[in-house]
Coordinates of C-alpha atoms in Angstrom, one line a residue:
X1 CA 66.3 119.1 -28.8
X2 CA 64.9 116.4 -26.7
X3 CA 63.9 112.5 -27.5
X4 CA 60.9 111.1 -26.4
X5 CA 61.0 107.7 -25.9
X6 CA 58.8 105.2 -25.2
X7 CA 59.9 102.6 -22.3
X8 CA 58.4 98.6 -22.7
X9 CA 58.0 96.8 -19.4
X10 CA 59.6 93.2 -18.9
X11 CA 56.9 90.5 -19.3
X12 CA 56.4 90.1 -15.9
X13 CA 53.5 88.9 -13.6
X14 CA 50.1 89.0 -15.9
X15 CA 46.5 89.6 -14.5
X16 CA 44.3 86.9 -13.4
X17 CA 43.2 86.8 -17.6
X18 CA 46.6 85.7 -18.6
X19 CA 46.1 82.4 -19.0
X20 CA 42.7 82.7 -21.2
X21 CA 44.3 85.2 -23.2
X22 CA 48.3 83.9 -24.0
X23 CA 48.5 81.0 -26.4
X24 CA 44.4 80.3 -25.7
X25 CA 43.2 79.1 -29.2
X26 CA 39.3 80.2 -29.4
X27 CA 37.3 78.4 -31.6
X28 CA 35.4 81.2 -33.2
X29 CA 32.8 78.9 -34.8
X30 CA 33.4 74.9 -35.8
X31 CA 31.5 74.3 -38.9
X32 CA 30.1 70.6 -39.9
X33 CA 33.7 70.4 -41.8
X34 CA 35.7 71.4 -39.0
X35 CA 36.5 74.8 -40.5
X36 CA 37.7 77.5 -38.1
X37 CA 35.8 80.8 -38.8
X38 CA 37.4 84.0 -37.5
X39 CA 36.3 87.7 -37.7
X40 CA 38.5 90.4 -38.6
X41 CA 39.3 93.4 -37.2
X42 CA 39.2 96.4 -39.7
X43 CA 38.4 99.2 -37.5
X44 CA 39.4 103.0 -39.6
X45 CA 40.0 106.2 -37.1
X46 CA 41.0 110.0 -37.9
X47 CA 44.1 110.9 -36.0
X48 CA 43.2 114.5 -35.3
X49 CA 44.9 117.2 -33.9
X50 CA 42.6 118.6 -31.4
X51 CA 43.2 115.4 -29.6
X52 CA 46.9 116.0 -29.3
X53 CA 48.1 113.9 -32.0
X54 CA 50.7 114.1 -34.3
X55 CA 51.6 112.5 -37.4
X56 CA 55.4 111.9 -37.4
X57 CA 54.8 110.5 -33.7
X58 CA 52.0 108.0 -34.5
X59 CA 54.3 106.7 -38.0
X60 CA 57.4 106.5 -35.7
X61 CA 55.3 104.5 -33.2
X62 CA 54.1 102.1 -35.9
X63 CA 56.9 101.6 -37.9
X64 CA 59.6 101.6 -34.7
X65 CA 61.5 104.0 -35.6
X66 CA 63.3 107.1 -34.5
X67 CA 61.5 109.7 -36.5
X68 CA 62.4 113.9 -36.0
X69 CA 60.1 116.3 -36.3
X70 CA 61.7 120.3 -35.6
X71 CA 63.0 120.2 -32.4
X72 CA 61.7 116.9 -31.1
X73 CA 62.5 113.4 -31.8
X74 CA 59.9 110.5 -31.7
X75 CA 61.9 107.4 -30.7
X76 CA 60.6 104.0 -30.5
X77 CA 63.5 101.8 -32.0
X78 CA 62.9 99.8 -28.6
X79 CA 59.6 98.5 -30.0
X80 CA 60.2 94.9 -30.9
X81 CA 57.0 93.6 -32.8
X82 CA 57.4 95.6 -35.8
X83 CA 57.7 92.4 -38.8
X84 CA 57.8 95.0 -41.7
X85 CA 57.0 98.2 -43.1
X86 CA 56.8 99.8 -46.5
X87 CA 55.3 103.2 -47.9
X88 CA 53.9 102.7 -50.9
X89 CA 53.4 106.0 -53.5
X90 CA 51.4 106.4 -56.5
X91 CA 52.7 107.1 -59.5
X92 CA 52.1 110.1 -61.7
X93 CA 48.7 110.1 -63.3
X94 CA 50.4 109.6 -66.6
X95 CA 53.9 107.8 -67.8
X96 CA 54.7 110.9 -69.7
X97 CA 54.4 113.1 -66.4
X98 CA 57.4 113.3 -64.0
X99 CA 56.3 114.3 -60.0
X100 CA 59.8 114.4 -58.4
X101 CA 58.8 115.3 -55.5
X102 CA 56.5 112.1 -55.1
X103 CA 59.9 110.6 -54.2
X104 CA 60.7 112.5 -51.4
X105 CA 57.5 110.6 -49.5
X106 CA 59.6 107.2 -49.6
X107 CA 61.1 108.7 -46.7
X108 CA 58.4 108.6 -43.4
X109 CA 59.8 111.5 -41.9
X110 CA 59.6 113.7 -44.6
X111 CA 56.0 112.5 -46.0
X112 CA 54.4 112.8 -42.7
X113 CA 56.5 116.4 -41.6
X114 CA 54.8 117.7 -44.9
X115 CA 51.7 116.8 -44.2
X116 CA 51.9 118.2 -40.7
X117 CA 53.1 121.8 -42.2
X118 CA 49.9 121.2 -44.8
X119 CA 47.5 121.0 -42.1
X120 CA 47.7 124.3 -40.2
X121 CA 44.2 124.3 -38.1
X122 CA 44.5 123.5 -34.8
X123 CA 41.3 120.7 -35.0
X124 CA 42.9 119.5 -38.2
X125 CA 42.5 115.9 -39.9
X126 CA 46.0 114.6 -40.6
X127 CA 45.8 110.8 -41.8
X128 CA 43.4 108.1 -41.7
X129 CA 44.8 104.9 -40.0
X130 CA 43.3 101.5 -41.1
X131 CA 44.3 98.7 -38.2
X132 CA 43.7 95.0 -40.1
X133 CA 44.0 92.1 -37.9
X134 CA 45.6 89.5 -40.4
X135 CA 45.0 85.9 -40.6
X136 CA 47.6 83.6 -38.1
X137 CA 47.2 80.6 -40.2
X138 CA 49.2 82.3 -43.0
X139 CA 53.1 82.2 -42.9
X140 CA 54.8 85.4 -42.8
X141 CA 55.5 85.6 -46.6
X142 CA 51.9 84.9 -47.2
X143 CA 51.1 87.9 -45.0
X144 CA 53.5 90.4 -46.4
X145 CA 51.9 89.9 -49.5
X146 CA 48.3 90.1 -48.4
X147 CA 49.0 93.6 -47.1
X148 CA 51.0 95.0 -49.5
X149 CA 48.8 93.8 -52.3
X150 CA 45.9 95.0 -50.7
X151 CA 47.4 98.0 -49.8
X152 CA 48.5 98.9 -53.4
X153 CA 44.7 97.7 -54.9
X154 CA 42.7 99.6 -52.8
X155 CA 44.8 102.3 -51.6
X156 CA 47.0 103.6 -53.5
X157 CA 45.7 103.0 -57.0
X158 CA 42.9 105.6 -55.6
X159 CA 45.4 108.1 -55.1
X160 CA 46.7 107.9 -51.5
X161 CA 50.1 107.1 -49.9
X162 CA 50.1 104.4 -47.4
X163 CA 52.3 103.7 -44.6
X164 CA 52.3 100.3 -43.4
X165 CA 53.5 98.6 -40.4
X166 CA 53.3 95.0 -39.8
X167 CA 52.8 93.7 -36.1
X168 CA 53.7 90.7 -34.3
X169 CA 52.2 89.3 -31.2
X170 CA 53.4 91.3 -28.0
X171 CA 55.1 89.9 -24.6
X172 CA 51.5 90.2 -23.3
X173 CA 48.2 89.1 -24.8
X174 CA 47.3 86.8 -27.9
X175 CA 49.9 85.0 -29.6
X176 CA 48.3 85.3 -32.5
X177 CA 47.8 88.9 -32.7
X178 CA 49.4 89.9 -36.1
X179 CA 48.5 93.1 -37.5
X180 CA 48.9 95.8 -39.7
X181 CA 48.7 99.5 -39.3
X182 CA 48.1 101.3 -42.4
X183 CA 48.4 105.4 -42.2
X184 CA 46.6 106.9 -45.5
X185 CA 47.0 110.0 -46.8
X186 CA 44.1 112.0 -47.0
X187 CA 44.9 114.8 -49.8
X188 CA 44.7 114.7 -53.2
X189 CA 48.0 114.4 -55.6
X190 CA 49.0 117.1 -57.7
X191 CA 52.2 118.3 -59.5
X192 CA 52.8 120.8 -56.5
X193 CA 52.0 118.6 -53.8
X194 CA 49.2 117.5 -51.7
X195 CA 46.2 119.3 -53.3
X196 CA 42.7 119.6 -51.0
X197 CA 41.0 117.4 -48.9
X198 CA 39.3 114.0 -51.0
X199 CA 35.9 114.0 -49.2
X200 CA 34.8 111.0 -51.1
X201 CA 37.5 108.9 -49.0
X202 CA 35.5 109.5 -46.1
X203 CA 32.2 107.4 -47.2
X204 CA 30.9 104.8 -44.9
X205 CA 30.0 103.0 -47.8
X206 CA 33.5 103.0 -49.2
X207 CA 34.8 101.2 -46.2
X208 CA 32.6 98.6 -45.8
X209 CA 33.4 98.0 -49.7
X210 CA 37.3 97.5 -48.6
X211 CA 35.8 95.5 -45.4
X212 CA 34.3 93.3 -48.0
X213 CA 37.6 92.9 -49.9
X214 CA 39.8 92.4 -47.1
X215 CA 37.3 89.4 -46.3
X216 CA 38.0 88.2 -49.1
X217 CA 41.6 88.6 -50.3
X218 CA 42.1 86.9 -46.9
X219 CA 40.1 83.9 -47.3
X220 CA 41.8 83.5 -51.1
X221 CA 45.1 83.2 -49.7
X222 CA 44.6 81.3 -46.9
X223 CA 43.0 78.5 -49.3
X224 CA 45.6 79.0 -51.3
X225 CA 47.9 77.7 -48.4
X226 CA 45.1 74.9 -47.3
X227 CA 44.6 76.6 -43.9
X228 CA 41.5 75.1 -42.2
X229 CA 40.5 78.5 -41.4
X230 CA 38.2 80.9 -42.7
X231 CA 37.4 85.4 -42.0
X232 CA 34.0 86.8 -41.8
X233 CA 33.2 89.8 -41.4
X234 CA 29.8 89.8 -40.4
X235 CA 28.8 90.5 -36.5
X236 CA 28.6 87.3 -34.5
X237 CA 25.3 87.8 -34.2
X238 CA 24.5 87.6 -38.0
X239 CA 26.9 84.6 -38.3
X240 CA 25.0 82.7 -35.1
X241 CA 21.5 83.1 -36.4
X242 CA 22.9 81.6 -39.7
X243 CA 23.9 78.6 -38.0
X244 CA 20.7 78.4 -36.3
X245 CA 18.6 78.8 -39.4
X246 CA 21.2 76.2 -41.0
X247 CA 20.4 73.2 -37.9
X248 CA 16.5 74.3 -38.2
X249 CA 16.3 73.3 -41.7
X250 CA 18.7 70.2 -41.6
X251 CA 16.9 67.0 -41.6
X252 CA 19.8 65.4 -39.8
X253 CA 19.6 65.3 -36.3
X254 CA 23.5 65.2 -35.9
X255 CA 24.4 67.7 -38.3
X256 CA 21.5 69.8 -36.6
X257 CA 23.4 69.1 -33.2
X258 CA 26.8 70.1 -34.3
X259 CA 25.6 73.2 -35.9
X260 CA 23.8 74.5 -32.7
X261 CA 27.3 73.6 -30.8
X262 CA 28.7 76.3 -33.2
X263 CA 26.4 79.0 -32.9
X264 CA 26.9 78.6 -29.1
X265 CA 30.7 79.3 -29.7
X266 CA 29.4 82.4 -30.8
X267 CA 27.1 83.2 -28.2
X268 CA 29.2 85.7 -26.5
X269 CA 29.7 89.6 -26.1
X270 CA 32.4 90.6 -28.4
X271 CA 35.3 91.7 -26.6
X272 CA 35.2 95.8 -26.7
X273 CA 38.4 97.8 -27.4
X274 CA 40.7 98.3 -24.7
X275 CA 43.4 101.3 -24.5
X276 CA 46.2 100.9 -24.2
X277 CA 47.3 102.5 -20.5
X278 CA 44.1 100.0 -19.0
X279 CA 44.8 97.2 -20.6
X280 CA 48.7 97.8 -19.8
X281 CA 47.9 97.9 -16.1
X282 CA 45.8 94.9 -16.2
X283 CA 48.1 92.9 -17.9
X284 CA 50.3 94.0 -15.3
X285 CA 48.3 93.3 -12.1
X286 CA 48.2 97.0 -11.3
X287 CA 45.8 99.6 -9.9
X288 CA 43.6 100.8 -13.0
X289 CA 44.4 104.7 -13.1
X290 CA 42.3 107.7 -13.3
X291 CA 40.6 108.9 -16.6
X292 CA 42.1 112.1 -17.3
X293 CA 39.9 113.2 -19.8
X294 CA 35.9 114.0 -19.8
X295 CA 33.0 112.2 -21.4
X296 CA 30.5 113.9 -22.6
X297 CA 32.4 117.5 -21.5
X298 CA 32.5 116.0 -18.0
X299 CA 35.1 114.4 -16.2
X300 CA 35.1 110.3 -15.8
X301 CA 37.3 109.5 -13.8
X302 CA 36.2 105.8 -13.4
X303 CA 35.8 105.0 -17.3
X304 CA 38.9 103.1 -17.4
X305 CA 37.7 100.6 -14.8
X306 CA 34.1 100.5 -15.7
X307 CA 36.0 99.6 -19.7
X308 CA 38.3 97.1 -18.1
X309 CA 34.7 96.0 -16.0
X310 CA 33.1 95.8 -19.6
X311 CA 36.4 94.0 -20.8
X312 CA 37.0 91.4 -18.3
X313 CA 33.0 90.5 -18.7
X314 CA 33.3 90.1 -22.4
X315 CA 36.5 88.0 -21.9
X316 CA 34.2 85.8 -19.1
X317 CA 31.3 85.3 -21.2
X318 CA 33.5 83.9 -24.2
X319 CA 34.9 81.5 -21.8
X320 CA 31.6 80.7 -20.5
X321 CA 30.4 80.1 -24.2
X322 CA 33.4 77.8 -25.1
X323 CA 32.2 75.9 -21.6
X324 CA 28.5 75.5 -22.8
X325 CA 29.6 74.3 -26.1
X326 CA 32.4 72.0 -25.2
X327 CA 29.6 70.4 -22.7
X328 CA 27.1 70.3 -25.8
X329 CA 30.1 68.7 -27.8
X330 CA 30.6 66.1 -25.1
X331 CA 27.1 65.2 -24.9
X332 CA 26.6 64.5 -28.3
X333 CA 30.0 62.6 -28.8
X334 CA 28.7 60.9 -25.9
X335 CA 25.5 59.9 -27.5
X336 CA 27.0 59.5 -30.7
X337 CA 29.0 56.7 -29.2
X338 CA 26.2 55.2 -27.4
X339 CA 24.3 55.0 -30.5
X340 CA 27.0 53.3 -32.3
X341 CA 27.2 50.7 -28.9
X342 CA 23.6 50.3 -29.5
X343 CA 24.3 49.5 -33.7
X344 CA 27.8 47.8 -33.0
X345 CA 25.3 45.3 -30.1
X346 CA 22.5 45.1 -33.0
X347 CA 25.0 44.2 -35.5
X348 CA 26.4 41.6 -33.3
X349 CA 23.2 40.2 -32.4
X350 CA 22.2 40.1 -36.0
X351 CA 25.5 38.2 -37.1
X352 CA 24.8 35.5 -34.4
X353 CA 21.1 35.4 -35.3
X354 CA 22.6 34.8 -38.8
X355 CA 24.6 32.1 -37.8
X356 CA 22.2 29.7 -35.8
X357 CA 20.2 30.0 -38.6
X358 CA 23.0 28.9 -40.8
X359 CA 24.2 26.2 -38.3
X360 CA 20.6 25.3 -37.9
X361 CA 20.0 25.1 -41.7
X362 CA 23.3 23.3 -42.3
X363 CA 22.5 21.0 -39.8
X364 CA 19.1 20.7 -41.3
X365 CA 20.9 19.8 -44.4
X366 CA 24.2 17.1 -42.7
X367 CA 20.6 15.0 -41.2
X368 CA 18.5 15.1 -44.2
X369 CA 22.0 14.0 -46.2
X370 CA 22.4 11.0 -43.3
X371 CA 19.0 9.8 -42.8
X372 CA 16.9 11.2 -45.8
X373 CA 15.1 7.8 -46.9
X374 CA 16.3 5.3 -44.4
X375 CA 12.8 4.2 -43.2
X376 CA 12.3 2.9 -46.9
X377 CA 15.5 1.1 -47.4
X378 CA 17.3 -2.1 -46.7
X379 CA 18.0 -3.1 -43.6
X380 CA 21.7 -3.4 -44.9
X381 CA 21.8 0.2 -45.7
X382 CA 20.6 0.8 -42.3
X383 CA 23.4 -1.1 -41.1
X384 CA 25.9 0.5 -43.2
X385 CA 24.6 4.2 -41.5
X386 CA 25.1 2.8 -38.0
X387 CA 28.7 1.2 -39.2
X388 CA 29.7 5.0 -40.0
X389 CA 28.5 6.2 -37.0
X390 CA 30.5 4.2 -34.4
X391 CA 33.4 5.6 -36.3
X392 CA 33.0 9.1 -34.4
X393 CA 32.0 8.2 -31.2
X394 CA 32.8 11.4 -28.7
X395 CA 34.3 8.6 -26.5
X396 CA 37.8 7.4 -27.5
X397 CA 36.9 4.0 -25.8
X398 CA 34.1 3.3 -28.4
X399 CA 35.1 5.1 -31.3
X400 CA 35.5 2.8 -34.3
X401 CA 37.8 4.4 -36.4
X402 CA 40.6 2.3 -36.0
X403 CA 38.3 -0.7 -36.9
X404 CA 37.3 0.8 -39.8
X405 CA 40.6 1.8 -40.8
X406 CA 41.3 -1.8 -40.1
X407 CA 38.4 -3.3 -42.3
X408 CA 38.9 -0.5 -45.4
X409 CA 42.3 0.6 -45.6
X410 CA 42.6 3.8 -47.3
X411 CA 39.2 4.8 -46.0
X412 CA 38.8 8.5 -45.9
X413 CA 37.5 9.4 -42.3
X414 CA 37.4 13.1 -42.4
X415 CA 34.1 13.0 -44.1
X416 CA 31.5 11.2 -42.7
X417 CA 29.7 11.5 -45.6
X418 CA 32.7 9.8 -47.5
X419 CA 33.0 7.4 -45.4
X420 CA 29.2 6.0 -45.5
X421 CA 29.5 6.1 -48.7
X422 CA 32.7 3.9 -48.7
X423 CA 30.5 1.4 -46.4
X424 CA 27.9 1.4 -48.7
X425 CA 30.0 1.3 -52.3
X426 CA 29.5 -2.9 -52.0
X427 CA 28.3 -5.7 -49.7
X428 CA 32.0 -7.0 -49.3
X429 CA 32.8 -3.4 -48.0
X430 CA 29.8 -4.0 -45.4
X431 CA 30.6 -7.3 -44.4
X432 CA 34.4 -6.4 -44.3
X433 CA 33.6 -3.7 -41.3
X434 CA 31.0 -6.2 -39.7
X435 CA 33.7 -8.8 -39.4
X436 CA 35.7 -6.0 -37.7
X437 CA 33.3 -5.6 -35.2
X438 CA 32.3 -9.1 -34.6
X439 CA 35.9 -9.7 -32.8
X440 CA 34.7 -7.2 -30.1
X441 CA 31.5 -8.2 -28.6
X442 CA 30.7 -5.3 -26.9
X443 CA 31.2 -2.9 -30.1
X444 CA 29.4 -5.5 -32.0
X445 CA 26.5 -5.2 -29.4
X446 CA 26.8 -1.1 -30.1
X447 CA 26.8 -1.7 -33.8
X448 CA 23.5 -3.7 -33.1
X449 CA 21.9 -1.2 -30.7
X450 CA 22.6 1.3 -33.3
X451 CA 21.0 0.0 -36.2
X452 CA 17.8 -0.2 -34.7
X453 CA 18.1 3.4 -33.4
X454 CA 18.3 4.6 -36.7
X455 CA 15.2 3.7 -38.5
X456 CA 12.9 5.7 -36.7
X457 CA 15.0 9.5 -37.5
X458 CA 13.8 9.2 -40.8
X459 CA 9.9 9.5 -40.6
X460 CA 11.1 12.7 -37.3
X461 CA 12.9 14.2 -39.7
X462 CA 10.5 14.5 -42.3
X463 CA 7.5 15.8 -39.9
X464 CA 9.8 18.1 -37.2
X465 CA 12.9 19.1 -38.8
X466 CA 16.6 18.3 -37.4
X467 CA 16.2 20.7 -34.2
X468 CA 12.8 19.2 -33.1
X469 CA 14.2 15.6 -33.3
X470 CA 17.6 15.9 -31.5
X471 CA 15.7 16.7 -28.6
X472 CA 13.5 14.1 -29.0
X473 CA 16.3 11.4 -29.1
X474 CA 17.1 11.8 -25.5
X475 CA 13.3 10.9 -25.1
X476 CA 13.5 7.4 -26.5
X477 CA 17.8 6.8 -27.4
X478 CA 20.8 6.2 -25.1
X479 CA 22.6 8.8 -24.4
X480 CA 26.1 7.8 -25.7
X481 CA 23.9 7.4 -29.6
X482 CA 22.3 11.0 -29.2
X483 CA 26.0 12.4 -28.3
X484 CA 27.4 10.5 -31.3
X485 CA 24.5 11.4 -33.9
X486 CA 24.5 15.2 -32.9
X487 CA 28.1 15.0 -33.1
X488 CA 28.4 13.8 -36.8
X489 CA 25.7 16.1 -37.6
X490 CA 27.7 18.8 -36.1
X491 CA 31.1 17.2 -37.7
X492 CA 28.6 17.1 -41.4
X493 CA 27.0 20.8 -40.9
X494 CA 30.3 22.6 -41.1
X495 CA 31.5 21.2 -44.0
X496 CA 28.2 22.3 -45.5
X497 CA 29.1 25.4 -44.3
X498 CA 32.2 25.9 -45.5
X499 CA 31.5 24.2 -49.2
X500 CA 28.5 27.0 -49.2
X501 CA 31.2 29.9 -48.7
X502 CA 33.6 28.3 -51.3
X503 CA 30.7 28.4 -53.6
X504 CA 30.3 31.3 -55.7
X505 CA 26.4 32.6 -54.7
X506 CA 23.9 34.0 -58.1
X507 CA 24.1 37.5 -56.2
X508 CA 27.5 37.3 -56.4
X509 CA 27.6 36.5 -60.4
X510 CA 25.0 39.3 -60.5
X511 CA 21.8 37.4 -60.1
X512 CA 18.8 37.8 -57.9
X513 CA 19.7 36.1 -54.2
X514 CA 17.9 36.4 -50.8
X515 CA 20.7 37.8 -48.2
X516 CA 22.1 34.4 -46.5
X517 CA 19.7 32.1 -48.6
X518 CA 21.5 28.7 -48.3
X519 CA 20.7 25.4 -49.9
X520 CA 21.9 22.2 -48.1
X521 CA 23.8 20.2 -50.4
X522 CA 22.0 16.7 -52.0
X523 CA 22.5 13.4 -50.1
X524 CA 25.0 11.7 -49.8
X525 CA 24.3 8.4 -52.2
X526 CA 23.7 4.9 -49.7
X527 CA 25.1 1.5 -50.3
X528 CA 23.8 -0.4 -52.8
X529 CA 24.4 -3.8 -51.8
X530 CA 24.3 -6.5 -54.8

C-alpha cells in the first residue's frame, strides 16, 4: 500500500496580480442605492473516468481527508480550507420501508468505493460535482445553512446523495472565495442499491432551474442578515444593458449618470477558469509548464500560457473597468459639488437680496414713522423731531443724550421712537429739553440748524422713497445731520425688523402671505402741544 499525498506550498512570493487579486474588493455593479451586485459561480462537470479520475480521490480532496480505496490511500488531511462537510442521504421512499444499507453511505469512503465498483466501463460517469461560490457577506452559520438547505431541497429530495464540502479562502487569491463542492450521486435508489443511470438529472434545463434557486435562496438570506449585497446570475452582459436601458429612460440626469457608472463596472471580460497547476505557478512567480494533454486530438503544448494570457487580460480589463468608472464617479461627484457651489452661491445671493430689501423696506418704514406728516405740522412738533435727533448723534461730543436724560428723567433712550414721543407727550416736556439746550450755545445752535433741516424730508419722502432722499441730503444738509438722520433710521429700521420676526405672519397661522411681505409698523404719534 502507498499514500498519495498532496503537498501545499508556503504562501510565498505572489505574481505581479497579487495585489489586484488578495483582499481587492470589486464592485461588481453599484446600483442608485448603493447595493453591491455579485454573480455566482454554479458551474456542474462530470468527473469521468476516461479522464483519469476517480471518485474516492476527488471526495478525499474536497472533504480533506484521508480516504482508502484497495491498495491506495488518497490523503489530503494537510488541506486547510475545508469549513465543513456533510453527506446527506435520502430516506426510503416510504416510512414503512427500511434501506439499511442507505446507512452505510454516511461513511464517504464506502459510498464513493461503491459507486466506483458500480461503474465498471473504462469511459464511465461516476458523480456529478456542483461548485457554488457562496455569498461573503453571510457569516459562517448563515452559510452552513444555505448549503445544506439547498442541498437537501434540490438534491436529495430528488433522490441523490450529496457530498458536500465547504471552502474557505486559500493562502493565495480572493479572500473572499468561499465555496462549496457538492458531489451528487448519479444512480437511482433502490432496496438493493444504486439502480441505473437517472438521465433526466442530466437536462440543461434542470440546472439552470437550480441556477435560478441558488439565486435566490442566496439573496433571501443575505436580506435576512441586512447585507448590502445582492447575486445574479445573469451574464454581465445582460445585467449591463439593463443598466443602460434603466439611465436611457430615467428623466434624471444624476440618477442617469450614476447608472451608466455601473454598467461600466461591468464592462469587462469575465475572468475565464483557470486550472489549477497554471494558476498555481502564477501565483507563484514561476515558469508556466507544458500542456501535457492534446486539444482537439493534437498536442498544445502552449494552452496553459495562452489560458493564463486569456486570464491575466481578463483580470487587466476589470481593472481597467473599475479605473473608467471610478473616473466617471469622480467627475460627476465633482460636478455634483460644483452644482451645489453654484446653488449654495444662489442661495446666498438670494438671502442677501432678501435682506436689503428688508433693511430697505424697514428703513422705508423707521422714515415714514419719523417724518411722515412734518411738512403739515407745527413748528413745535418740528422742534420736538430735531430735539430727539441730537440725542443719537454718531459723535460722542454732540450727542444729547445726557441732556435729555437731564431734562426728562426716566426717559427711555433705546427707542427713538419712544423717545420723540416722550418729547412730544406735552409742551412742558418740549420746553424742559429746550431749556437743556439753551445752557450750551453751541448745541442750542445745532438744535436750531436742525429744525429747519427737517421740514423739507417730508414732501422727499413722499415723492422718492427713503433710499432716494438719503442721498439727496448730502446735496443740500451738513454732513454731521445726514450721519445722525441715517443713523436713527438705521437705529429705527432694526427694531422694525425684529418686531416683524416676533410677529406671528397670516402664512404662518395658515393664511395666504407673499414670501417676505413686510408691512412697516404705523407712526409713531407726535407731540401735541396744548
Amino acid at each position: 500500500m502507498y499514500r498519495w499525498t498532496l503537498h501545499f506550498p508556503p504562501p510565498d512570493g505572489y505574481a505581479p496580480f497579487r495585489e489586484r487579486l488578495r483582499g481587492r474588493r470589486w464592485r461588481a455593479s453599484r446600483m442608485e442605492n448603493h447595493m453591491e451586485v455579485q454573480s455566482i459561480h454554479f458551474p456542474s462537470k462530470i468527473l469521468k473516468r476516461s479522464k483519469g479520475r476517480n471518485a474516492v480521490a476527488a471526495a478525499a480532496y474536497r472533504a480533506g481527508e484521508a480516504l482508502a480505496f484497495g491498495d491506495v490511500t488518497f490523503d489530503f488531511t494537510r488541506k486547510q480550507n475545508v469549513l465543513a462537510t456533510r453527506i446527506l442521504v435520502p430516506p426510503p421512499p416510504s416510512a414503512s420501508e427500511s434501506w439499511q444499507w442507505l446507512d452505510r453511505l454516511q461513511d464517504r469512503a464506502t459510498l464513493w468505493t461503491e459507486i466506483e465498483r458500480k461503474e465498471n466501463r473504462k469511459d464511465a460517469q461516476l458523480a456529478r460535482e456542483i461548485e457554488i461560490s457562496l455569498p461573503a457577506a453571510l457569516s459562517a452559520q448563515a452559510r452552513e445553512k444555505l448549503v445544506w438547505d439547498f442541498c437537501q431541497r434540490h438534491f436529495v429530495s430528488a433522490g441523490m446523495v450529496a457530498d458536500i464540502a465547504l471552502h474557505g479562502p486559500g493562502r493565495e487569491g480572493d479572500n473572499r472565495n468561499f465555496h462549496a463542492h457538492v458531489m451528487l450521486t448519479m444512480r437511482e435508489l433502490t432496496p438493493d442499491g444504486f439502480g441505473k443511470k437517472h438521465r433526466d438529472w442530466n437536462r440543461n434545463e434542470l440546472l439552470d432551474e437550480w441556477k435560478t434557486a441558488w439565486e435566490a435562496a442566496c439573496n433571501e438570506a443575505l436580506a435576512a442578515e441586512g447585507a448590502a449585497v445582492r447575486m445574479d446570475r445573469r451574464p454581465l452582459a445582460a445585467r449591463r444593458q439593463e443598466l443602460l436601458d434603466r439611465a436611457e429612460a430615467t428623466p434624471d440626469r444624476i440618477e442617469q449618470r450614476r447608472l451608466e457608472i455601473a454598467a461600466e463596472r461591468l464592462n469587462y471580460t469575465p475572468r475565464p477558469h483557470l486550472p489549477r497547476t497554471p494558476y498555481r505557478a502564477l501565483s507563484r512567480g514561476l515558469p508556466i509548464p507544458d500542456y501535457l494533454g492534446k486539444v482537439d486530438n493534437k498536442p498544445a503544448l502552449n494552452k496553459w500560457r495562452e489560458d493564463v494570457a486569456a486570464w491575466k487580460a481578463a483580470v487587466q480589463s476589470r481593472v481597467e473597468a473599475e479605473e473608467r468608472a471610478d473616473a466617471m464617479e469622480a467627475a460627476l461627484e465633482a460636478e455634483i459639488a460644483a452644482a451645489r457651489l453654484r446653488e449654495a452661491e444662489q442661495a446666498k445671493a438670494e438671502e442677501e437680496e432678501r435682506a436689503s430689501r428688508e433693511l430697505q423696506d424697514a428703513q422705508e418704514a423707521a422714515a415714514m414713522a419719523l417724518f411722515e406728516g412734518l411738512k403739515h405740522q407745527s413748528f413745535a412738533r418740528i422742534r420736538v423731531t430735531a430735539a430727539a435727533m441730537l440725542a443719537y448723534d454718531p459723535d460722542p461730543k454732540w450727542n444729547a443724550a445726557n441732556e435729555l436724560a437731564q431734562a426728562l428723567p426716566g426717559i427711555d433712550l433705546s427707542d427713538p421712537r419712544a423717545t420723540h414721543a416722550t418729547i412730544g407727550k406735552s409742551v412742558a416736556a418740549l420746553r424742559a429739553v429746550e431749556e437743556v439746550f439753551e445752557k450750551d450755545g453751541e448745541l442750542d445752535d445745532r438744535h436750531d440748524h436742525m429744525t429747519h433741516s427737517m421740514r423739507g424730508l417730508s414732501t422727499s419722502l413722499r415723492i422718492d422713497g427713503w433710499q432716494t432722499t438719503q442721498r439727496r441730503m448730502a446735496e443740500f444738509l451738513p454732513e454731521w445731520i445726514v450721519r445722525t438722520v441715517r443713523h436713527v433710521v438705521e437705529i429705527v429700521a432694526e427694531l422694525i425688523r425684529t418686531e416683524q420676526r416676533a410677529t406671528p405672519t397670516p402664512q404662518s397661522k395658515g393664511g395666504d402671505s407673499s414670501a417676505g411681505e413686510t408691512k412697516p409698523l404705523p407712526p409713531t404719534p407726535g407731540p401735541r402741544p396744548s
